[in-house]
CSV table of C-alpha atoms in Angstrom, one decimal:
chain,number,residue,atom,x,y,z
A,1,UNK,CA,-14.0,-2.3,-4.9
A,2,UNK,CA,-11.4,-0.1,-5.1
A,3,UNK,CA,-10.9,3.5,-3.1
A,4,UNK,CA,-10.3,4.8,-6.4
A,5,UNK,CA,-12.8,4.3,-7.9
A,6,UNK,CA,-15.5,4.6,-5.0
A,7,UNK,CA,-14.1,7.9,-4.7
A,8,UNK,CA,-14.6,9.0,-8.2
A,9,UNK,CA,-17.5,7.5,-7.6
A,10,UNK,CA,-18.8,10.0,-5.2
A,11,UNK,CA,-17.3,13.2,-7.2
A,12,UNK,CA,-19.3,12.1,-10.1
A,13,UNK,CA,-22.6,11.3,-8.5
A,14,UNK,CA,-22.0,15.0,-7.1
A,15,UNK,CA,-22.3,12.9,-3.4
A,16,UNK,CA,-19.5,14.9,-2.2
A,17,UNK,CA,-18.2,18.2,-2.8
A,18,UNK,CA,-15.1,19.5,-2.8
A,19,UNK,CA,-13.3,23.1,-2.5
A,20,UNK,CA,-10.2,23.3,-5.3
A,21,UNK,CA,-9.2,26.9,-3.3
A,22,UNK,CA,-8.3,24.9,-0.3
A,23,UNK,CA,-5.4,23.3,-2.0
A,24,UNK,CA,-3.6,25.8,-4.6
A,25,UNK,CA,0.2,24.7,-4.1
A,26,UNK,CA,1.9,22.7,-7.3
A,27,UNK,CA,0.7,19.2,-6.5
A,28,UNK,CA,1.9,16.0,-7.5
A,29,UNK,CA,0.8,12.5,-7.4
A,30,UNK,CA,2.9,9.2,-7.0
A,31,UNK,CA,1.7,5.8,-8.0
A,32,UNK,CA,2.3,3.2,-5.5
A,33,UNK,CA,3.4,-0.2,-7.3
A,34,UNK,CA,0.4,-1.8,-5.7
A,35,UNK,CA,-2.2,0.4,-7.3
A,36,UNK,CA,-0.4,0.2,-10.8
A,37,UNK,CA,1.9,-2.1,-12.2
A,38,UNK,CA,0.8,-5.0,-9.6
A,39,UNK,CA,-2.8,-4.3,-10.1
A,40,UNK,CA,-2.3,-4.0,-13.7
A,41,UNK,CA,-0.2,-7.3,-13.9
A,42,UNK,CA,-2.3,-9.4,-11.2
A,43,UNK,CA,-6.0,-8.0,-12.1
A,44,UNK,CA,-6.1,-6.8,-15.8
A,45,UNK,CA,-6.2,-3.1,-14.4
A,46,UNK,CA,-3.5,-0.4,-12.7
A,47,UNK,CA,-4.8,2.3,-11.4
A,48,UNK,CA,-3.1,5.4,-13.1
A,49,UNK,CA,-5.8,7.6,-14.0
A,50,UNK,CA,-8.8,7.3,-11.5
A,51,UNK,CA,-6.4,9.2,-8.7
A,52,UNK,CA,-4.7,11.5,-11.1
A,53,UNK,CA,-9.0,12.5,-11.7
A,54,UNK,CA,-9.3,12.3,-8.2
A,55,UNK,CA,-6.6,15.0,-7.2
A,56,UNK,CA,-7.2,17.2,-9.9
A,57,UNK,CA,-10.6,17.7,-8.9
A,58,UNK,CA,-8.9,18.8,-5.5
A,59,UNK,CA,-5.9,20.5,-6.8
A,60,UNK,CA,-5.9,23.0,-9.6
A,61,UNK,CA,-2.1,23.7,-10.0
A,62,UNK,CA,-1.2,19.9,-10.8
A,63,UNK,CA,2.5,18.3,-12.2
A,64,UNK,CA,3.5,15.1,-13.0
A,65,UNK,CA,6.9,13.6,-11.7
A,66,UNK,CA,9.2,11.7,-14.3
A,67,UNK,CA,8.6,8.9,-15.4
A,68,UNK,CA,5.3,8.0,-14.0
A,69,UNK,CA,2.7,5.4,-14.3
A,70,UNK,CA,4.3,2.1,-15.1
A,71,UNK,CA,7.4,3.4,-15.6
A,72,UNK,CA,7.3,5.3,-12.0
A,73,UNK,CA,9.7,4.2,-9.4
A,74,UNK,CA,8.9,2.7,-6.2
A,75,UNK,CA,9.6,5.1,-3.3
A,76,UNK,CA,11.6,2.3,-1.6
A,77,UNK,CA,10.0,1.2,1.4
A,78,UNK,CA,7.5,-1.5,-0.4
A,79,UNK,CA,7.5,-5.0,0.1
A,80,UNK,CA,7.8,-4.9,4.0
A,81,UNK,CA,10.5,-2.4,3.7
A,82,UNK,CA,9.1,-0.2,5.9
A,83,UNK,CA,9.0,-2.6,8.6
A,84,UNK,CA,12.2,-4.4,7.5
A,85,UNK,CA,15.5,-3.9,9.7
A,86,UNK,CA,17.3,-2.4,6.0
A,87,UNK,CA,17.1,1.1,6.8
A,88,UNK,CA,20.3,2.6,5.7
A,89,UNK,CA,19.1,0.2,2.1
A,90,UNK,CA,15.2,1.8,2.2
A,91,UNK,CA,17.0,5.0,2.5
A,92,UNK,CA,19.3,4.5,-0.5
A,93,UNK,CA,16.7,3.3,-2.4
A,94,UNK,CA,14.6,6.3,-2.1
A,95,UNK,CA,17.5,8.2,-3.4
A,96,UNK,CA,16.0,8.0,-6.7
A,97,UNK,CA,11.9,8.9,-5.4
A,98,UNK,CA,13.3,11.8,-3.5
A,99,UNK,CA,14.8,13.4,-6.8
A,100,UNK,CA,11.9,12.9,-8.7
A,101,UNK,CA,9.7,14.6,-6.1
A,102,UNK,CA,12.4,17.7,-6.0
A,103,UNK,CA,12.5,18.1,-9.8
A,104,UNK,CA,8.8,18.4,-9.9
A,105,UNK,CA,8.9,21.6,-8.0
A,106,UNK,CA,5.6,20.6,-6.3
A,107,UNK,CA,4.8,21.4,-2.9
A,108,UNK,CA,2.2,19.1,-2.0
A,109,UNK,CA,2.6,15.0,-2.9
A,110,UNK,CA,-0.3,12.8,-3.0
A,111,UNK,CA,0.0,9.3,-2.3
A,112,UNK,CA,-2.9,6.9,-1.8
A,113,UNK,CA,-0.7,3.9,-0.3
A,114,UNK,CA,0.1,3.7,3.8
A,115,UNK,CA,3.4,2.4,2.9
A,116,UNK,CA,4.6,5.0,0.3
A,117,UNK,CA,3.4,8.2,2.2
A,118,UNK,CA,5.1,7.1,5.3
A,119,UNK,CA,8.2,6.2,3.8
A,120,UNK,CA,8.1,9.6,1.9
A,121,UNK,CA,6.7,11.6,4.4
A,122,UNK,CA,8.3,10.5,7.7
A,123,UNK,CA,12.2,9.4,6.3
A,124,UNK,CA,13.1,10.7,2.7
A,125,UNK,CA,11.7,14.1,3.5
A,126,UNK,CA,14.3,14.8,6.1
A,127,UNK,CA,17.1,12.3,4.6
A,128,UNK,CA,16.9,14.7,1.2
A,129,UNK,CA,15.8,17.9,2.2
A,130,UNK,CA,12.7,18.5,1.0
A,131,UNK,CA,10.7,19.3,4.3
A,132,UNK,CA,8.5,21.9,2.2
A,133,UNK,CA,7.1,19.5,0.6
A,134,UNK,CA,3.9,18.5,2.0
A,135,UNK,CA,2.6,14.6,2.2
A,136,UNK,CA,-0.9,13.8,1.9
A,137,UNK,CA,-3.1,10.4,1.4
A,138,UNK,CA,-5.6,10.8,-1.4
A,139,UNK,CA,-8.3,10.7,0.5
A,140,UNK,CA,-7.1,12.9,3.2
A,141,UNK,CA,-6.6,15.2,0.2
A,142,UNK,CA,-10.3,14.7,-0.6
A,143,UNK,CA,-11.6,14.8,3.0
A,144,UNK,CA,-9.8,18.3,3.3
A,145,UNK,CA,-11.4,19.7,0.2
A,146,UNK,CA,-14.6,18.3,1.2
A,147,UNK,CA,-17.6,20.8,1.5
A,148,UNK,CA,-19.8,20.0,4.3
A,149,UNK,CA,-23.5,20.4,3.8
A,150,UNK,CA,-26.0,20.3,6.8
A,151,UNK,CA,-27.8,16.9,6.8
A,152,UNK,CA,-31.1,17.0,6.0
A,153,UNK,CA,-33.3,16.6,9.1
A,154,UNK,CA,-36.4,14.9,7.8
A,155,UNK,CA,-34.5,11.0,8.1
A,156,UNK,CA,-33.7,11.6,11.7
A,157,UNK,CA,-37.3,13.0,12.7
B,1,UNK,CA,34.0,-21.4,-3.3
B,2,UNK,CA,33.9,-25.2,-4.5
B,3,UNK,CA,33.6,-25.1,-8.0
B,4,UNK,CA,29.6,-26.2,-9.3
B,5,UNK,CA,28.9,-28.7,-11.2
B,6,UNK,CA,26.4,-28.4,-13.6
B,7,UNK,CA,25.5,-31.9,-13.8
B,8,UNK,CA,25.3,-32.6,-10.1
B,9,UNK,CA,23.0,-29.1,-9.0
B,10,UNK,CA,20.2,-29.7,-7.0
B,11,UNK,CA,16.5,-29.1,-8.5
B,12,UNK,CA,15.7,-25.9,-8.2
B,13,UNK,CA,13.3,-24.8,-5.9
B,14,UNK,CA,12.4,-21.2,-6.4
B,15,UNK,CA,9.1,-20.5,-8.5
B,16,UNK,CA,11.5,-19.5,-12.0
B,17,UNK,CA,9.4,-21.7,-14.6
B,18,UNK,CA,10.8,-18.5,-16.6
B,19,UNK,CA,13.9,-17.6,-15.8
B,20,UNK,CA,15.8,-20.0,-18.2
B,21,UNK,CA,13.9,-17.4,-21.1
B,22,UNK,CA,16.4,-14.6,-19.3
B,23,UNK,CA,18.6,-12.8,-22.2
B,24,UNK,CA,20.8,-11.9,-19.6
B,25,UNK,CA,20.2,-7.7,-21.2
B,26,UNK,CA,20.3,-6.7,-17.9
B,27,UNK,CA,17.4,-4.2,-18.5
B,28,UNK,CA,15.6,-5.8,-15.1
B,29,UNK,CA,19.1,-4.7,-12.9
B,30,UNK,CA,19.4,-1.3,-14.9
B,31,UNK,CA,16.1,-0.3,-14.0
B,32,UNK,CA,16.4,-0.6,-10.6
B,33,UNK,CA,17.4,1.6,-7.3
B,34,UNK,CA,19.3,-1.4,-5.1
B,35,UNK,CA,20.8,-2.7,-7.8
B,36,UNK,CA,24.4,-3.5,-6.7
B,37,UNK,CA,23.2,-3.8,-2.6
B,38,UNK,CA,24.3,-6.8,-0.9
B,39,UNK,CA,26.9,-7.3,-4.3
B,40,UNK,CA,23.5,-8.5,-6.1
B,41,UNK,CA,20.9,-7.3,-8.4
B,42,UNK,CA,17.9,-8.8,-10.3
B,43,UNK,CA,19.4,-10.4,-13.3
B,44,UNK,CA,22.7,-11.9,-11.2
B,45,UNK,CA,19.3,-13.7,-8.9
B,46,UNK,CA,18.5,-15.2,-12.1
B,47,UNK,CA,21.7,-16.2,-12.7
B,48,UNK,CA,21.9,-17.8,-9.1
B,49,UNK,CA,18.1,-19.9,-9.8
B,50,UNK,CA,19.8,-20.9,-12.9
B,51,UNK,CA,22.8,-21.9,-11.8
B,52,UNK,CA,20.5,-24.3,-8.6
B,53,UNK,CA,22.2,-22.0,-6.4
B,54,UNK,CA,19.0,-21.2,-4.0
B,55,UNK,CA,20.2,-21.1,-1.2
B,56,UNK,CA,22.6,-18.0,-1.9
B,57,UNK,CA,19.7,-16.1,-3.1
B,58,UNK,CA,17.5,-17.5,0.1
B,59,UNK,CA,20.2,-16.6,2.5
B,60,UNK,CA,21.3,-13.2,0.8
B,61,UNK,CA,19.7,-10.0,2.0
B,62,UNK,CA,18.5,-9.3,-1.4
B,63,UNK,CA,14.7,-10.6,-1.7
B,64,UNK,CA,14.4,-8.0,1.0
B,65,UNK,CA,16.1,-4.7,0.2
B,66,UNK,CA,14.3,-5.3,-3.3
B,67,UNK,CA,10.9,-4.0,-2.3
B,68,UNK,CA,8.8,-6.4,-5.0
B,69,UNK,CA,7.6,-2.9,-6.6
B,70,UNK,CA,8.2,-4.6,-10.4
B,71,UNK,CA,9.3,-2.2,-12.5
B,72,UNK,CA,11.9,-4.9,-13.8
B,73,UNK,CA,9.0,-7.0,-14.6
B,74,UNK,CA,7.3,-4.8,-16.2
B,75,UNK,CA,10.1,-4.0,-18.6
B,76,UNK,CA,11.2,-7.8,-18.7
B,77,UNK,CA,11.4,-8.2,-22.6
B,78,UNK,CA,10.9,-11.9,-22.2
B,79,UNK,CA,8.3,-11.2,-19.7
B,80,UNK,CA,9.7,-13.2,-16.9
B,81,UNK,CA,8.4,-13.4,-13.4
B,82,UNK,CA,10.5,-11.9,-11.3
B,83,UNK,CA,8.8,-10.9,-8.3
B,84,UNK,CA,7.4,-14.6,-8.0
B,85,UNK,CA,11.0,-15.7,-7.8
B,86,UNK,CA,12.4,-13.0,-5.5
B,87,UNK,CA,9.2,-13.6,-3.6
B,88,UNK,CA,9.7,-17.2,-3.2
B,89,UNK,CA,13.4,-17.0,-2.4
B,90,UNK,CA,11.8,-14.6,0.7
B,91,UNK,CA,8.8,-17.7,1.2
B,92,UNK,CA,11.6,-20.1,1.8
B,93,UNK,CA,13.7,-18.4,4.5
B,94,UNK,CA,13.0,-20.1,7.8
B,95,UNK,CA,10.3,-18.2,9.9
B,96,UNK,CA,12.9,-17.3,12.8
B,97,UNK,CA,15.1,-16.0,9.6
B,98,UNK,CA,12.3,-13.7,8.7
B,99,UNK,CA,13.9,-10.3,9.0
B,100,UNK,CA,12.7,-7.5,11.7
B,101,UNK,CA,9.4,-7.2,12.8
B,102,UNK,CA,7.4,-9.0,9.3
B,103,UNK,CA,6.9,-12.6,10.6
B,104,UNK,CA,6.0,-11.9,14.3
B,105,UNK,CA,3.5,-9.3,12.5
B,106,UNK,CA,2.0,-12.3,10.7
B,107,UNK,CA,1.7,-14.7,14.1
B,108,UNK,CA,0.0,-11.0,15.7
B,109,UNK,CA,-2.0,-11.6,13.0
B,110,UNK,CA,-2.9,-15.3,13.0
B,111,UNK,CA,-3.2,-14.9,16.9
B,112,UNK,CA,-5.5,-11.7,17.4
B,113,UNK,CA,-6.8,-10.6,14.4
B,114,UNK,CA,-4.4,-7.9,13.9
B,115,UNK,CA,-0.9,-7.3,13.4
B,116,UNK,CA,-0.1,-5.3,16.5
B,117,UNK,CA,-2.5,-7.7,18.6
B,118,UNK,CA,-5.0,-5.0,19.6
B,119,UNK,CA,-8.0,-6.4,21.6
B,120,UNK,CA,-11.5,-5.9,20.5
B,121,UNK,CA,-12.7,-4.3,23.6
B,122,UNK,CA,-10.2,-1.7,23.3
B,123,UNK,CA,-10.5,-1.7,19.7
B,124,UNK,CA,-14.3,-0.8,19.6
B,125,UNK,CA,-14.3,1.5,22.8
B,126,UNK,CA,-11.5,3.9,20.7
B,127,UNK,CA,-13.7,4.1,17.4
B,128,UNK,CA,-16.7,5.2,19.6
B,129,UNK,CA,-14.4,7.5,21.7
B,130,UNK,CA,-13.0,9.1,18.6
B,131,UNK,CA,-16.7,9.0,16.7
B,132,UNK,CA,-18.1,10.6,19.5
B,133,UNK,CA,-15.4,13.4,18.7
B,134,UNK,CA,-15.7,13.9,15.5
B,135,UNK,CA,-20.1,14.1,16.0
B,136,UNK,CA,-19.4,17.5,18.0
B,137,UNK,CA,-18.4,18.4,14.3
B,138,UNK,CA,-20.3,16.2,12.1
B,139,UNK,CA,-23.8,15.6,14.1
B,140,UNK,CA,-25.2,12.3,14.1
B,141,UNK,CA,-21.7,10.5,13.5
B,142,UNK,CA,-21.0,7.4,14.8
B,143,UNK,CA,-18.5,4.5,13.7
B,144,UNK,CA,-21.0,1.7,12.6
B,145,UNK,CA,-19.2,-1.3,14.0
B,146,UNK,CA,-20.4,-4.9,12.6
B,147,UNK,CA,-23.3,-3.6,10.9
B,148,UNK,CA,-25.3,-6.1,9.2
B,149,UNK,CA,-26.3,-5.3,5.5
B,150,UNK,CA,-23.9,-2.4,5.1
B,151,UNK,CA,-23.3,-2.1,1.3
B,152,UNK,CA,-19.2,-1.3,1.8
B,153,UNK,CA,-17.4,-3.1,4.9
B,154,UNK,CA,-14.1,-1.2,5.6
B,155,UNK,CA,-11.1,-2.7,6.5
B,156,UNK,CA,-8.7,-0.9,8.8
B,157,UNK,CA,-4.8,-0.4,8.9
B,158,UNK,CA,-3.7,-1.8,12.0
B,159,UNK,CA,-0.9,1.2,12.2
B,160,UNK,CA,-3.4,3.7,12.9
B,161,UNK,CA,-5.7,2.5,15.6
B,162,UNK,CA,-2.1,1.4,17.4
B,163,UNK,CA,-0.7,5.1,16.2
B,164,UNK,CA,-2.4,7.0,13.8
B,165,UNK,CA,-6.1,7.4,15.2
B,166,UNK,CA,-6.9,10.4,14.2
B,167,UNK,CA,-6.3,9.4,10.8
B,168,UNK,CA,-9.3,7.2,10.6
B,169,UNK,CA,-11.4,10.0,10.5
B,170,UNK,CA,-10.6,10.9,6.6
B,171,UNK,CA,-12.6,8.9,5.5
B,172,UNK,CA,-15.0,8.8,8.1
B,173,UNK,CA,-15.9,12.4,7.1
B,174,UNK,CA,-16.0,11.3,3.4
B,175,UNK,CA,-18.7,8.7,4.1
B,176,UNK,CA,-20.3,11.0,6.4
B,177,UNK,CA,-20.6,14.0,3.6
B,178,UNK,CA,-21.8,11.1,1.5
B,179,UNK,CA,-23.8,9.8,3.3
B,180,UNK,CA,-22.9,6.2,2.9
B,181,UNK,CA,-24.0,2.9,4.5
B,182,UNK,CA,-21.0,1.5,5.6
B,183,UNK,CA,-19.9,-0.5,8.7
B,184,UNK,CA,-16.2,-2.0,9.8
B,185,UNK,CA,-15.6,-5.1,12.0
B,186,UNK,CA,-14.8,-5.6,15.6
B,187,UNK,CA,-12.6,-8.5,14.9
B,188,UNK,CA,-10.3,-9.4,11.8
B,189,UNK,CA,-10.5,-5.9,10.8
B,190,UNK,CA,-6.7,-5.7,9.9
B,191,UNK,CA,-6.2,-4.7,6.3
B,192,UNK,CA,-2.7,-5.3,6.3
B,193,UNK,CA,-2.0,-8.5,5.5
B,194,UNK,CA,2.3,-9.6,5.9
B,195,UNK,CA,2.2,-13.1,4.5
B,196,UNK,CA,2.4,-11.3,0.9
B,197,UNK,CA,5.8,-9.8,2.2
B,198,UNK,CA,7.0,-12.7,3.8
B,199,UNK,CA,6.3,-15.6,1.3
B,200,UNK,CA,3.7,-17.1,3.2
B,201,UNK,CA,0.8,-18.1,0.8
B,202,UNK,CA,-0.9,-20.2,3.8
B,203,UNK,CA,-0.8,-17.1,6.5
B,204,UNK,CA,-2.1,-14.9,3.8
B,205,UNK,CA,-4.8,-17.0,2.6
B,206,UNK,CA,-6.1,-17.4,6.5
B,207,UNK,CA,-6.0,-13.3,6.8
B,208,UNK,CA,-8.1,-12.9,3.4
B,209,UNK,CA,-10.1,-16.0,4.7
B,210,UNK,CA,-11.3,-14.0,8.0
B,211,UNK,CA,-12.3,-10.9,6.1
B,212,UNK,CA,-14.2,-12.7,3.7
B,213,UNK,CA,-16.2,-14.4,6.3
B,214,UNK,CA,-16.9,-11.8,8.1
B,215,UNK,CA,-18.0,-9.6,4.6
B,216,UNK,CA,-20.3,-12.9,3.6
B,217,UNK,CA,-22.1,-12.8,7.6
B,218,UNK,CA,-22.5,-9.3,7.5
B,219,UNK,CA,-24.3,-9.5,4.1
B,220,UNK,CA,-22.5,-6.2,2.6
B,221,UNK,CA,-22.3,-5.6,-0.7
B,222,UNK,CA,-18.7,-4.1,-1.6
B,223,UNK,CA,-15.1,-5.1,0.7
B,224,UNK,CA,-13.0,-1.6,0.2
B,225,UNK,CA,-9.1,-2.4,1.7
B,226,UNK,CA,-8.0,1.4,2.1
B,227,UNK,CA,-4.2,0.7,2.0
């Protein structure tokens, strides 16, 4: 199963809750290759619109970046990149990511890959200036919003 | 360079059943950030399977800057598989070739269960430290470890137990909130699997191989890979 749609999931089924005046900053998402054109092309399915769902039930000001979904561009440390000896090259190639992001204005970027948040929010940040710009996994974006409600004691007595 | 004979190359061995469909438009190269790195791009390794020359491709830096993300494929009009050829040309580097850290990630891997060869006592003993943490805040919490019959088994990126532990705790207190029977493993937990970066089909089959087993003895219903 995938953490898209277990976490839509959840939202729908009203098994979590979640606070959209936690996170009011322009937000953006980026679609990892893995989740979209590889899923698409390897299962029958990318996954472009369960997150998009996802973080705008988080996020009320929300932007895309151009182009996006298949079309998106890899943020440049896929593949093993990010554990490759290329750096100057993984840099380079996130030339392209890193503009996108700026042009988008947001302030907060959501992606739901290890990979692409690292590579975004530890090295292009810094190599392009855009420090401001907050990085956040999807579903440390949802665990953030979350509302907690006490448990309900009657299971544990 | 010796000039190449047509007639005398060598059978080619990357996976390009394809590439001889290539229209040469160049849309693949146009499309992507590193073309031009390492005097290469994706249409010119095309051109190399073509031509039987393989081993330029195989030895070139190339298969690696190229970061497999597909957006040539994708807009391939003749549909060609591209990332199974650059993919291949990566498969068929020797193992000590493999660059950086990717390959001796895999043998981590193959060895101890995880990429960055964390044992399983310390493994377990630092999701009960840091679930006894987070129950000061959420009460009752603890990390179910090897549960039998959970309905989701969750594997775990290897960068944050060896990093990043805090991290874990997202979706800890996602499950927790809803309230979800769920349970992760004390071995073979890694859900980061390198043989899919390196070209190694046999590596990455054993990896899947361990999870599976241990999702089939636990008797859960769902495998979730948060990566």
């Amino acid at each position: 199963m995938s953490i898209h749609d277990l976490l839509k999931q959840y939202i729908e089924e009203g098994r979590i809750k979640l606070d959209k005046s936690i996170h009011h900053e322009l937000t953006t998402y980026h679609d990892p290759c893995n989740y979209g054109r590889k899923g698409e092309r390897a299962f029958g399915h990318g996954y472009y619109e369960e997150p998009r769902w996802v973080t705008q039930q988080c996020c009320e000001n929300y932007v895309e970046m151009y182009p996006n979904r298949a079309n998106n561009f890899c943020c440049g440390a896929g593949g093993g990149a990010w554990a490759a000896p290329y750096v100057e090259e993984r840099i380079f190639y996130g030339r392209v990511k890193a503009k996108q992001i700026k042009d988008t204005g947001a302030k907060l970027l959501i992606a739901p890959c290890h990979n692409c948040r690292d590579q975004i929010m530890k090295s292009l940040r810094k190599e392009y200036d855009f420090m401001d710009v907050e990085v956040k996994y999807l579903w440390e974006l949802v665990a953030d919003s979350l509302v907690m409600e006490p448990r309900e004691e009657a299971e544990e007595e | 360079m010796e000039p190449l004979l047509l007639t005398k190359r060598e059978k080619r061995k990357l996976a390009s059943q394809y590439a001889d469909l290539c229209l040469t438009c160049g849309t693949c190269a146009g499309g992507c950030p590193v073309t031009g790195v390492d005097g290469l791009d994706v249409r010119k390794a095309v051109r190399l399977a073509l031509l039987g020359m393989d081993q330029e491709l195989i030895d070139s830096k190339f298969p690696w800057v190229c970061t497999l993300c597909g957006r040539c494929e994708y807009a391939c009009p003749m549909n060609i598989d591209l990332l199974a050829l650059l993919r291949s040309a990566r498969g068929m580097r020797a193992r000590d070739k493999v660059p950086g850290v990717l390959h001796k990630g895999v043998e981590m891997c193959l060895k101890t269960g995880n990429n960055v060869g964390i044992p399983k006592d310390d493994f377990v003993f630092l999701l009960q430290d840091l679930g006894a943490e987070l129950a000061e805040e959420l009460p009752g919490f603890e990390v179910p470890v090897d549960k039998k019959g959970a309905k989701y088994l969750f594997t775990i990126n290897s960068k944050e137990p060896f990093a990043e532990p805090e991290d874990m705790m997202y979706w800890w207190r996602i499950l927790y909130a809803a309230n979800e029977s769920w349970t992760t493993t004390s071995e073979n937990w890694e859900g980061v699997n390198w043989g899919l970066f390196t070209g190694d089909d046999a590596a990455m089959k054993e990896i899947v191989g361990r999870i599976v087993k241990n999702y089939k003895e636990l008797g859960c219903e769902y495998l979730v890979l948060p990566e």
